[in-house]
Amino acid sequence: MADLDTQEVLQRDIPWETYMTAKLITARCLQLLRRYDKRSESYRAALLDDEGPDYIRVFVNILRNINKEDTVEYVLALIDEMLTANPKRARLFHEKSLASEDTYELLWSNNWFMQEKSCKILSLTVSLRPKTQSNPFSNGEASHSADKFTAIDDVVLKPLVEWLCAQLKKPTHPTRSVPAAINSLAALLKEPFVRSLFVQIDGVKLLIPLITPASTQQSIQLLYEACLCIWLLSYYDAAIDYLATTRILPRLVEVVKGSTKEKGCHLDPQNFLSKGSFGAQMVDLGLPQIVNNMKAQAWSDEDLLEALSQLEEGLRDNIKKLSSFEKYKQEVLLGHLDWSPMHKDPNFWRENISNFEENDFQIVRVLITILDTSSDPTALAVACFDISQFIQYHPGGRIVLSDLKAKERVMKLMDHENAEVMKNSLLCIQRLFLGTKYASFMQS
């Protein structure tokens, strides 16, 4: 059977009078349905503004009492249309006048149309439930609303989240399962219970493959909502601990780098900055320069500009922490040289250049030894670069390196097979012979 379309479903004529004759709906229900059915969106909106809870009661009662598939699909399409026009109408399901109704009683079946609509409606309804219910105590005593809240978590949310994860693992619809599941999770992960449950059932790993640069409008929307899920999870420590074991951050940085639309850039990695080693990874992945480039663009979204400024400040603080001389010293003494942030940070060299004089220029001597002993092209390139930085920032740098016979060691690397080693050894030689002023053009 071909996929059902919402508008196609809404063109059906439902025999409401027959249902009233069979006592499946009341006369009052029939009256409300006649006023609402097949009317314009603006007319329906006015009815919902005036009698919203009454209409929700009608819809829920039909779903509870009528099993005919065509009718169930029709009512789900009506609710979906109502929420698509204004998602905040999901709050109508929580009106006090509906306290005795089970407003979460929506159908699940093998019919994909029903599953998709039920999933969307349930997710919106749960995400907009009154937050006062989440407080399990009222004046020191357990409240009935808290009991109901817990029951909804166990009876509604748990199977719903499990179903969403199942759709991500093994989609039952080739094109709509994953977008529907991610759309619902983007609403549900605002709930602490859902975050905890999602991590427990190993759902986080299902999001990782979706964090990849997108091109079509549909894939951009899916990416945006997947990033929103990751961002919401970043408020939960157990999720952060799991994400730290994945390659999520390089994926997020690639997405930010490739974003051309403001919506695609909205979810910055700000929440990760203070978590574990994420801050260092962001700096290593070049995020400071990416953020700087994004700020230079003519963004019209003031919230985005503010978020970028906060991220830039946070990254600057991380660079400062990463650029301590003790950390640098440990890196050099272990011989594990890499392009960590401090090497190319002018502030690090200006603030720490006098520390290089410790123990008769011990660090400088070790850098020269690395040139003699290391077979790692990255270590050789970084050592050459750092020696050239020492020449640039230390007033007696050229004399010190001449005394330590560094020139001969560097010159041996000028015909190295690795282009990065060649480039940095040449820069170093230029500074040794010509001084900083004449060699600065060599630095990229």
mmCIF file with all atom_site columns, N, CA and C in Angstrom, residues 108-169:
data_model
loop_
_atom_site.group_PDB
_atom_site.id
_atom_site.type_symbol
_atom_site.label_atom_id
_atom_site.label_alt_id
_atom_site.label_comp_id
_atom_site.label_asym_id
_atom_site.label_entity_id
_atom_site.label_seq_id
_atom_site.pdbx_PDB_ins_code
_atom_site.Cartn_x
_atom_site.Cartn_y
_atom_site.Cartn_z
_atom_site.occupancy
_atom_site.B_iso_or_equiv
_atom_site.pdbx_formal_charge
_atom_site.auth_seq_id
_atom_site.auth_comp_id
_atom_site.auth_asym_id
_atom_site.auth_atom_id
_atom_site.pdbx_PDB_model_num
ATOM 1   N N  . TRP A 1 108 ? -1.004 2.695  18.700 1.00 0.00 ? 108 TRP A N  1
ATOM 2   C CA . TRP A 1 108 ? 0.179  2.198  17.997 1.00 0.00 ? 108 TRP A CA 1
ATOM 3   C C  . TRP A 1 108 ? -0.274 0.966  17.220 1.00 0.00 ? 108 TRP A C  1
ATOM 4   N N  . SER A 1 109 ? 0.157  0.848  15.984 1.00 0.00 ? 109 SER A N  1
ATOM 5   C CA . SER A 1 109 ? -0.214 -0.325 15.188 1.00 0.00 ? 109 SER A CA 1
ATOM 6   C C  . SER A 1 109 ? 0.846  -0.543 14.119 1.00 0.00 ? 109 SER A C  1
ATOM 7   N N  . ASN A 1 110 ? 0.598  -1.489 13.235 1.00 0.00 ? 110 ASN A N  1
ATOM 8   C CA . ASN A 1 110 ? 1.540  -1.735 12.141 1.00 0.00 ? 110 ASN A CA 1
ATOM 9   C C  . ASN A 1 110 ? 1.374  -0.725 11.016 1.00 0.00 ? 110 ASN A C  1
ATOM 10  N N  . ASN A 1 111 ? 0.374  0.117  11.114 1.00 0.00 ? 111 ASN A N  1
ATOM 11  C CA . ASN A 1 111 ? 0.127  1.152  10.116 1.00 0.00 ? 111 ASN A CA 1
ATOM 12  C C  . ASN A 1 111 ? 1.102  2.306  10.348 1.00 0.00 ? 111 ASN A C  1
ATOM 13  N N  . TRP A 1 112 ? 1.999  2.528  9.384  1.00 0.00 ? 112 TRP A N  1
ATOM 14  C CA . TRP A 1 112 ? 3.049  3.525  9.578  1.00 0.00 ? 112 TRP A CA 1
ATOM 15  C C  . TRP A 1 112 ? 2.477  4.933  9.769  1.00 0.00 ? 112 TRP A C  1
ATOM 16  N N  . PHE A 1 113 ? 1.422  5.280  9.039  1.00 0.00 ? 113 PHE A N  1
ATOM 17  C CA . PHE A 1 113 ? 0.812  6.610  9.182  1.00 0.00 ? 113 PHE A CA 1
ATOM 18  C C  . PHE A 1 113 ? 0.396  6.849  10.632 1.00 0.00 ? 113 PHE A C  1
ATOM 19  N N  . MET A 1 114 ? -0.258 5.867  11.242 1.00 0.00 ? 114 MET A N  1
ATOM 20  C CA . MET A 1 114 ? -0.673 6.010  12.646 1.00 0.00 ? 114 MET A CA 1
ATOM 21  C C  . MET A 1 114 ? 0.542  6.114  13.569 1.00 0.00 ? 114 MET A C  1
ATOM 22  N N  . GLN A 1 115 ? 1.544  5.303  13.318 1.00 0.00 ? 115 GLN A N  1
ATOM 23  C CA . GLN A 1 115 ? 2.751  5.331  14.151 1.00 0.00 ? 115 GLN A CA 1
ATOM 24  C C  . GLN A 1 115 ? 3.424  6.702  14.094 1.00 0.00 ? 115 GLN A C  1
ATOM 25  N N  . GLU A 1 116 ? 3.570  7.220  12.886 1.00 0.00 ? 116 GLU A N  1
ATOM 26  C CA . GLU A 1 116 ? 4.264  8.497  12.712 1.00 0.00 ? 116 GLU A CA 1
ATOM 27  C C  . GLU A 1 116 ? 3.498  9.633  13.391 1.00 0.00 ? 116 GLU A C  1
ATOM 28  N N  . LYS A 1 117 ? 2.190  9.674  13.190 1.00 0.00 ? 117 LYS A N  1
ATOM 29  C CA . LYS A 1 117 ? 1.391  10.739 13.796 1.00 0.00 ? 117 LYS A CA 1
ATOM 30  C C  . LYS A 1 117 ? 1.350  10.600 15.321 1.00 0.00 ? 117 LYS A C  1
ATOM 31  N N  . SER A 1 118 ? 1.148  9.369  15.799 1.00 0.00 ? 118 SER A N  1
ATOM 32  C CA . SER A 1 118 ? 1.114  9.146  17.248 1.00 0.00 ? 118 SER A CA 1
ATOM 33  C C  . SER A 1 118 ? 2.423  9.562  17.895 1.00 0.00 ? 118 SER A C  1
ATOM 34  N N  . CYS A 1 119 ? 3.516  9.207  17.240 1.00 0.00 ? 119 CYS A N  1
ATOM 35  C CA . CYS A 1 119 ? 4.856  9.535  17.740 1.00 0.00 ? 119 CYS A CA 1
ATOM 36  C C  . CYS A 1 119 ? 5.028  11.049 17.876 1.00 0.00 ? 119 CYS A C  1
ATOM 37  N N  . LYS A 1 120 ? 4.665  11.779 16.833 1.00 0.00 ? 120 LYS A N  1
ATOM 38  C CA . LYS A 1 120 ? 4.811  13.234 16.853 1.00 0.00 ? 120 LYS A CA 1
ATOM 39  C C  . LYS A 1 120 ? 3.919  13.874 17.920 1.00 0.00 ? 120 LYS A C  1
ATOM 40  N N  . ILE A 1 121 ? 2.661  13.428 17.973 1.00 0.00 ? 121 ILE A N  1
ATOM 41  C CA . ILE A 1 121 ? 1.695  14.018 18.913 1.00 0.00 ? 121 ILE A CA 1
ATOM 42  C C  . ILE A 1 121 ? 2.103  13.730 20.359 1.00 0.00 ? 121 ILE A C  1
ATOM 43  N N  . LEU A 1 122 ? 2.479  12.479 20.640 1.00 0.00 ? 122 LEU A N  1
ATOM 44  C CA . LEU A 1 122 ? 2.911  12.113 21.991 1.00 0.00 ? 122 LEU A CA 1
ATOM 45  C C  . LEU A 1 122 ? 4.135  12.916 22.417 1.00 0.00 ? 122 LEU A C  1
ATOM 46  N N  . SER A 1 123 ? 5.096  13.052 21.507 1.00 0.00 ? 123 SER A N  1
ATOM 47  C CA . SER A 1 123 ? 6.337  13.758 21.839 1.00 0.00 ? 123 SER A CA 1
ATOM 48  C C  . SER A 1 123 ? 6.071  15.221 22.189 1.00 0.00 ? 123 SER A C  1
ATOM 49  N N  . LEU A 1 124 ? 5.251  15.874 21.371 1.00 0.00 ? 124 LEU A N  1
ATOM 50  C CA . LEU A 1 124 ? 4.918  17.278 21.648 1.00 0.00 ? 124 LEU A CA 1
ATOM 51  C C  . LEU A 1 124 ? 4.126  17.413 22.943 1.00 0.00 ? 124 LEU A C  1
ATOM 52  N N  . THR A 1 125 ? 3.186  16.483 23.149 1.00 0.00 ? 125 THR A N  1
ATOM 53  C CA . THR A 1 125 ? 2.340  16.549 24.342 1.00 0.00 ? 125 THR A CA 1
ATOM 54  C C  . THR A 1 125 ? 3.172  16.375 25.614 1.00 0.00 ? 125 THR A C  1
ATOM 55  N N  . VAL A 1 126 ? 4.088  15.415 25.595 1.00 0.00 ? 126 VAL A N  1
ATOM 56  C CA . VAL A 1 126 ? 4.950  15.184 26.753 1.00 0.00 ? 126 VAL A CA 1
ATOM 57  C C  . VAL A 1 126 ? 5.892  16.366 26.985 1.00 0.00 ? 126 VAL A C  1
ATOM 58  N N  . SER A 1 127 ? 6.461  16.883 25.891 1.00 0.00 ? 127 SER A N  1
ATOM 59  C CA . SER A 1 127 ? 7.456  17.953 26.039 1.00 0.00 ? 127 SER A CA 1
ATOM 60  C C  . SER A 1 127 ? 6.848  19.242 26.580 1.00 0.00 ? 127 SER A C  1
ATOM 61  N N  . LEU A 1 128 ? 5.521  19.398 26.438 1.00 0.00 ? 128 LEU A N  1
ATOM 62  C CA . LEU A 1 128 ? 4.865  20.621 26.920 1.00 0.00 ? 128 LEU A CA 1
ATOM 63  C C  . LEU A 1 128 ? 4.001  20.376 28.156 1.00 0.00 ? 128 LEU A C  1
ATOM 64  N N  . ARG A 1 129 ? 4.216  19.262 28.843 1.00 0.00 ? 129 ARG A N  1
ATOM 65  C CA . ARG A 1 129 ? 3.450  19.030 30.067 1.00 0.00 ? 129 ARG A CA 1
ATOM 66  C C  . ARG A 1 129 ? 3.898  20.013 31.139 1.00 0.00 ? 129 ARG A C  1
ATOM 67  N N  . PRO A 1 130 ? 3.029  20.370 32.050 1.00 0.00 ? 130 PRO A N  1
ATOM 68  C CA . PRO A 1 130 ? 3.373  21.370 33.080 1.00 0.00 ? 130 PRO A CA 1
ATOM 69  C C  . PRO A 1 130 ? 4.597  20.948 33.882 1.00 0.00 ? 130 PRO A C  1
ATOM 70  N N  . LYS A 1 131 ? 5.550  21.853 33.990 1.00 0.00 ? 131 LYS A N  1
ATOM 71  C CA . LYS A 1 131 ? 6.798  21.526 34.682 1.00 0.00 ? 131 LYS A CA 1
ATOM 72  C C  . LYS A 1 131 ? 6.616  21.375 36.183 1.00 0.00 ? 131 LYS A C  1
ATOM 73  N N  . THR A 1 132 ? 5.531  21.926 36.729 1.00 0.00 ? 132 THR A N  1
ATOM 74  C CA . THR A 1 132 ? 5.301  21.788 38.168 1.00 0.00 ? 132 THR A CA 1
ATOM 75  C C  . THR A 1 132 ? 5.105  20.327 38.545 1.00 0.00 ? 132 THR A C  1
ATOM 76  N N  . GLN A 1 133 ? 4.696  19.501 37.574 1.00 0.00 ? 133 GLN A N  1
ATOM 77  C CA . GLN A 1 133 ? 4.509  18.084 37.860 1.00 0.00 ? 133 GLN A CA 1
ATOM 78  C C  . GLN A 1 133 ? 5.824  17.389 38.149 1.00 0.00 ? 133 GLN A C  1
ATOM 79  N N  . SER A 1 134 ? 6.923  17.971 37.659 1.00 0.00 ? 134 SER A N  1
ATOM 80  C CA . SER A 1 134 ? 8.203  17.300 37.834 1.00 0.00 ? 134 SER A CA 1
ATOM 81  C C  . SER A 1 134 ? 8.719  17.409 39.254 1.00 0.00 ? 134 SER A C  1
ATOM 82  N N  . ASN A 1 135 ? 8.086  18.252 40.055 1.00 0.00 ? 135 ASN A N  1
ATOM 83  C CA . ASN A 1 135 ? 8.475  18.359 41.458 1.00 0.00 ? 135 ASN A CA 1
ATOM 84  C C  . ASN A 1 135 ? 7.758  17.264 42.248 1.00 0.00 ? 135 ASN A C  1
ATOM 85  N N  . PRO A 1 136 ? 8.486  16.236 42.736 1.00 0.00 ? 136 PRO A N  1
ATOM 86  C CA . PRO A 1 136 ? 7.829  15.091 43.350 1.00 0.00 ? 136 PRO A CA 1
ATOM 87  C C  . PRO A 1 136 ? 7.244  15.378 44.717 1.00 0.00 ? 136 PRO A C  1
ATOM 88  N N  . PHE A 1 137 ? 7.531  16.528 45.275 1.00 0.00 ? 137 PHE A N  1
ATOM 89  C CA . PHE A 1 137 ? 7.000  16.824 46.604 1.00 0.00 ? 137 PHE A CA 1
ATOM 90  C C  . PHE A 1 137 ? 6.308  18.188 46.623 1.00 0.00 ? 137 PHE A C  1
ATOM 91  N N  . SER A 1 138 ? 5.219  18.215 47.324 1.00 0.00 ? 138 SER A N  1
ATOM 92  C CA . SER A 1 138 ? 4.494  19.471 47.513 1.00 0.00 ? 138 SER A CA 1
ATOM 93  C C  . SER A 1 138 ? 4.272  19.649 49.008 1.00 0.00 ? 138 SER A C  1
ATOM 94  N N  . ASN A 1 139 ? 4.900  20.692 49.573 1.00 0.00 ? 139 ASN A N  1
ATOM 95  C CA . ASN A 1 139 ? 4.822  20.920 51.022 1.00 0.00 ? 139 ASN A CA 1
ATOM 96  C C  . ASN A 1 139 ? 5.265  19.699 51.826 1.00 0.00 ? 139 ASN A C  1
ATOM 97  N N  . GLY A 1 140 ? 6.274  19.001 51.310 1.00 0.00 ? 140 GLY A N  1
ATOM 98  C CA . GLY A 1 140 ? 6.846  17.878 52.036 1.00 0.00 ? 140 GLY A CA 1
ATOM 99  C C  . GLY A 1 140 ? 6.118  16.576 51.857 1.00 0.00 ? 140 GLY A C  1
ATOM 100 N N  . GLU A 1 141 ? 5.012  16.555 51.091 1.00 0.00 ? 141 GLU A N  1
ATOM 101 C CA . GLU A 1 141 ? 4.266  15.322 50.900 1.00 0.00 ? 141 GLU A CA 1
ATOM 102 C C  . GLU A 1 141 ? 4.205  14.986 49.413 1.00 0.00 ? 141 GLU A C  1
ATOM 103 N N  . ALA A 1 142 ? 4.190  13.705 49.124 1.00 0.00 ? 142 ALA A N  1
ATOM 104 C CA . ALA A 1 142 ? 4.091  13.277 47.732 1.00 0.00 ? 142 ALA A CA 1
ATOM 105 C C  . ALA A 1 142 ? 2.775  13.748 47.152 1.00 0.00 ? 142 ALA A C  1
ATOM 106 N N  . SER A 1 143 ? 2.827  14.282 45.954 1.00 0.00 ? 143 SER A N  1
ATOM 107 C CA . SER A 1 143 ? 1.613  14.805 45.333 1.00 0.00 ? 143 SER A CA 1
ATOM 108 C C  . SER A 1 143 ? 1.050  13.812 44.331 1.00 0.00 ? 143 SER A C  1
ATOM 109 N N  . HIS A 1 144 ? -0.274 13.913 44.072 1.00 0.00 ? 144 HIS A N  1
ATOM 110 C CA . HIS A 1 144 ? -0.901 13.030 43.098 1.00 0.00 ? 144 HIS A CA 1
ATOM 111 C C  . HIS A 1 144 ? -0.366 13.319 41.695 1.00 0.00 ? 144 HIS A C  1
ATOM 112 N N  . SER A 1 145 ? -0.070 14.598 41.423 1.00 0.00 ? 145 SER A N  1
ATOM 113 C CA . SER A 1 145 ? 0.445  14.942 40.098 1.00 0.00 ? 145 SER A CA 1
ATOM 114 C C  . SER A 1 145 ? 1.803  14.294 39.876 1.00 0.00 ? 145 SER A C  1
ATOM 115 N N  . ALA A 1 146 ? 2.613  14.199 40.944 1.00 0.00 ? 146 ALA A N  1
ATOM 116 C CA . ALA A 1 146 ? 3.917  13.551 40.814 1.00 0.00 ? 146 ALA A CA 1
ATOM 117 C C  . ALA A 1 146 ? 3.746  12.070 40.519 1.00 0.00 ? 146 ALA A C  1
ATOM 118 N N  . ASP A 1 147 ? 2.741  11.435 41.146 1.00 0.00 ? 147 ASP A N  1
ATOM 119 C CA . ASP A 1 147 ? 2.473  10.025 40.877 1.00 0.00 ? 147 ASP A CA 1
ATOM 120 C C  . ASP A 1 147 ? 2.093  9.836  39.408 1.00 0.00 ? 147 ASP A C  1
ATOM 121 N N  . LYS A 1 148 ? 1.253  10.748 38.917 1.00 0.00 ? 148 LYS A N  1
ATOM 122 C CA . LYS A 1 148 ? 0.831  10.665 37.525 1.00 0.00 ? 148 LYS A CA 1
ATOM 123 C C  . LYS A 1 148 ? 2.018  10.884 36.596 1.00 0.00 ? 148 LYS A C  1
ATOM 124 N N  . PHE A 1 149 ? 2.877  11.825 36.989 1.00 0.00 ? 149 PHE A N  1
ATOM 125 C CA . PHE A 1 149 ? 4.071  12.133 36.209 1.00 0.00 ? 149 PHE A CA 1
ATOM 126 C C  . PHE A 1 149 ? 4.951  10.887 36.063 1.00 0.00 ? 149 PHE A C  1
ATOM 127 N N  . THR A 1 150 ? 5.174  10.186 37.178 1.00 0.00 ? 150 THR A N  1
ATOM 128 C CA . THR A 1 150 ? 5.996  8.975  37.172 1.00 0.00 ? 150 THR A CA 1
ATOM 129 C C  . THR A 1 150 ? 5.345  7.891  36.327 1.00 0.00 ? 150 THR A C  1
ATOM 130 N N  . ALA A 1 151 ? 4.037  7.767  36.429 1.00 0.00 ? 151 ALA A N  1
ATOM 131 C CA . ALA A 1 151 ? 3.321  6.760  35.640 1.00 0.00 ? 151 ALA A CA 1
ATOM 132 C C  . ALA A 1 151 ? 3.481  7.028  34.152 1.00 0.00 ? 151 ALA A C  1
ATOM 133 N N  . ILE A 1 152 ? 3.418  8.293  33.760 1.00 0.00 ? 152 ILE A N  1
ATOM 134 C CA . ILE A 1 152 ? 3.593  8.656  32.352 1.00 0.00 ? 152 ILE A CA 1
ATOM 135 C C  . ILE A 1 152 ? 4.996  8.285  31.886 1.00 0.00 ? 152 ILE A C  1
ATOM 136 N N  . ASP A 1 153 ? 5.997  8.530  32.754 1.00 0.00 ? 153 ASP A N  1
ATOM 137 C CA . ASP A 1 153 ? 7.368  8.167  32.419 1.00 0.00 ? 153 ASP A CA 1
ATOM 138 C C  . ASP A 1 153 ? 7.475  6.681  32.114 1.00 0.00 ? 153 ASP A C  1
ATOM 139 N N  . ASP A 1 154 ? 6.910  5.868  32.987 1.00 0.00 ? 154 ASP A N  1
ATOM 140 C CA . ASP A 1 154 ? 7.040  4.413  32.863 1.00 0.00 ? 154 ASP A CA 1
ATOM 141 C C  . ASP A 1 154 ? 6.150  3.819  31.779 1.00 0.00 ? 154 ASP A C  1
ATOM 142 N N  . VAL A 1 155 ? 4.916  4.303  31.696 1.00 0.00 ? 155 VAL A N  1
ATOM 143 C CA . VAL A 1 155 ? 3.933  3.684  30.806 1.00 0.00 ? 155 VAL A CA 1
ATOM 144 C C  . VAL A 1 155 ? 3.987  4.259  29.392 1.00 0.00 ? 155 VAL A C  1
ATOM 145 N N  . VAL A 1 156 ? 4.275  5.545  29.270 1.00 0.00 ? 156 VAL A N  1
ATOM 146 C CA . VAL A 1 156 ? 4.249  6.210  27.963 1.00 0.00 ? 156 VAL A CA 1
ATOM 147 C C  . VAL A 1 156 ? 5.649  6.456  27.423 1.00 0.00 ? 156 VAL A C  1
ATOM 148 N N  . LEU A 1 157 ? 6.476  7.137  28.222 1.00 0.00 ? 157 LEU A N  1
ATOM 149 C CA . LEU A 1 157 ? 7.774  7.571  27.708 1.00 0.00 ? 157 LEU A CA 1
ATOM 150 C C  . LEU A 1 157 ? 8.733  6.419  27.432 1.00 0.00 ? 157 LEU A C  1
ATOM 151 N N  . LYS A 1 158 ? 8.799  5.468  28.341 1.00 0.00 ? 158 LYS A N  1
ATOM 152 C CA . LYS A 1 158 ? 9.766  4.377  28.166 1.00 0.00 ? 158 LYS A CA 1
ATOM 153 C C  . LYS A 1 158 ? 9.527  3.611  26.868 1.00 0.00 ? 158 LYS A C  1
ATOM 154 N N  . PRO A 1 159 ? 8.295  3.115  26.621 1.00 0.00 ? 159 PRO A N  1
ATOM 155 C CA . PRO A 1 159 ? 8.082  2.420  25.346 1.00 0.00 ? 159 PRO A CA 1
ATOM 156 C C  . PRO A 1 159 ? 8.243  3.334  24.130 1.00 0.00 ? 159 PRO A C  1
ATOM 157 N N  . LEU A 1 160 ? 7.899  4.616  24.291 1.00 0.00 ? 160 LEU A N  1
ATOM 158 C CA . LEU A 1 160 ? 8.049  5.549  23.173 1.00 0.00 ? 160 LEU A CA 1
ATOM 159 C C  . LEU A 1 160 ? 9.522  5.723  22.801 1.00 0.00 ? 160 LEU A C  1
ATOM 160 N N  . VAL A 1 161 ? 10.374 5.965  23.801 1.00 0.00 ? 161 VAL A N  1
ATOM 161 C CA . VAL A 1 161 ? 11.806 6.156  23.522 1.00 0.00 ? 161 VAL A CA 1
ATOM 162 C C  . VAL A 1 161 ? 12.426 4.876  22.978 1.00 0.00 ? 161 VAL A C  1
ATOM 163 N N  . GLU A 1 162 ? 12.013 3.736  23.508 1.00 0.00 ? 162 GLU A N  1
ATOM 164 C CA . GLU A 1 162 ? 12.515 2.456  22.995 1.00 0.00 ? 162 GLU A CA 1
ATOM 165 C C  . GLU A 1 162 ? 12.116 2.272  21.531 1.00 0.00 ? 162 GLU A C  1
ATOM 166 N N  . TRP A 1 163 ? 10.880 2.679  21.185 1.00 0.00 ? 163 TRP A N  1
ATOM 167 C CA . TRP A 1 163 ? 10.422 2.575  19.807 1.00 0.00 ? 163 TRP A CA 1
ATOM 168 C C  . TRP A 1 163 ? 11.233 3.500  18.897 1.00 0.00 ? 163 TRP A C  1
ATOM 169 N N  . LEU A 1 164 ? 11.526 4.704  19.379 1.00 0.00 ? 164 LEU A N  1
ATOM 170 C CA . LEU A 1 164 ? 12.311 5.653  18.592 1.00 0.00 ? 164 LEU A CA 1
ATOM 171 C C  . LEU A 1 164 ? 13.711 5.105  18.317 1.00 0.00 ? 164 LEU A C  1
ATOM 172 N N  . CYS A 1 165 ? 14.326 4.511  19.333 1.00 0.00 ? 165 CYS A N  1
ATOM 173 C CA . CYS A 1 165 ? 15.657 3.923  19.149 1.00 0.00 ? 165 CYS A CA 1
ATOM 174 C C  . CYS A 1 165 ? 15.600 2.754  18.162 1.00 0.00 ? 165 CYS A C  1
ATOM 175 N N  . ALA A 1 166 ? 14.531 1.971  18.253 1.00 0.00 ? 166 ALA A N  1
ATOM 176 C CA . ALA A 1 166 ? 14.369 0.850  17.320 1.00 0.00 ? 166 ALA A CA 1
ATOM 177 C C  . ALA A 1 166 ? 14.268 1.345  15.878 1.00 0.00 ? 166 ALA A C  1
ATOM 178 N N  . GLN A 1 167 ? 13.599 2.493  15.683 1.00 0.00 ? 167 GLN A N  1
ATOM 179 C CA . GLN A 1 167 ? 13.493 3.069  14.340 1.00 0.00 ? 167 GLN A CA 1
ATOM 180 C C  . GLN A 1 167 ? 14.846 3.538  13.819 1.00 0.00 ? 167 GLN A C  1
ATOM 181 N N  . LEU A 1 168 ? 15.701 4.044  14.714 1.00 0.00 ? 168 LEU A N  1
ATOM 182 C CA . LEU A 1 168 ? 17.035 4.474  14.299 1.00 0.00 ? 168 LEU A CA 1
ATOM 183 C C  . LEU A 1 168 ? 17.929 3.278  13.983 1.00 0.00 ? 168 LEU A C  1
ATOM 184 N N  . LYS A 1 169 ? 17.744 2.192  14.730 1.00 0.00 ? 169 LYS A N  1
ATOM 185 C CA . LYS A 1 169 ? 18.556 0.985  14.507 1.00 0.00 ? 169 LYS A CA 1
ATOM 186 C C  . LYS A 1 169 ? 18.127 0.247  13.244 1.00 0.00 ? 169 LYS A C  1
#
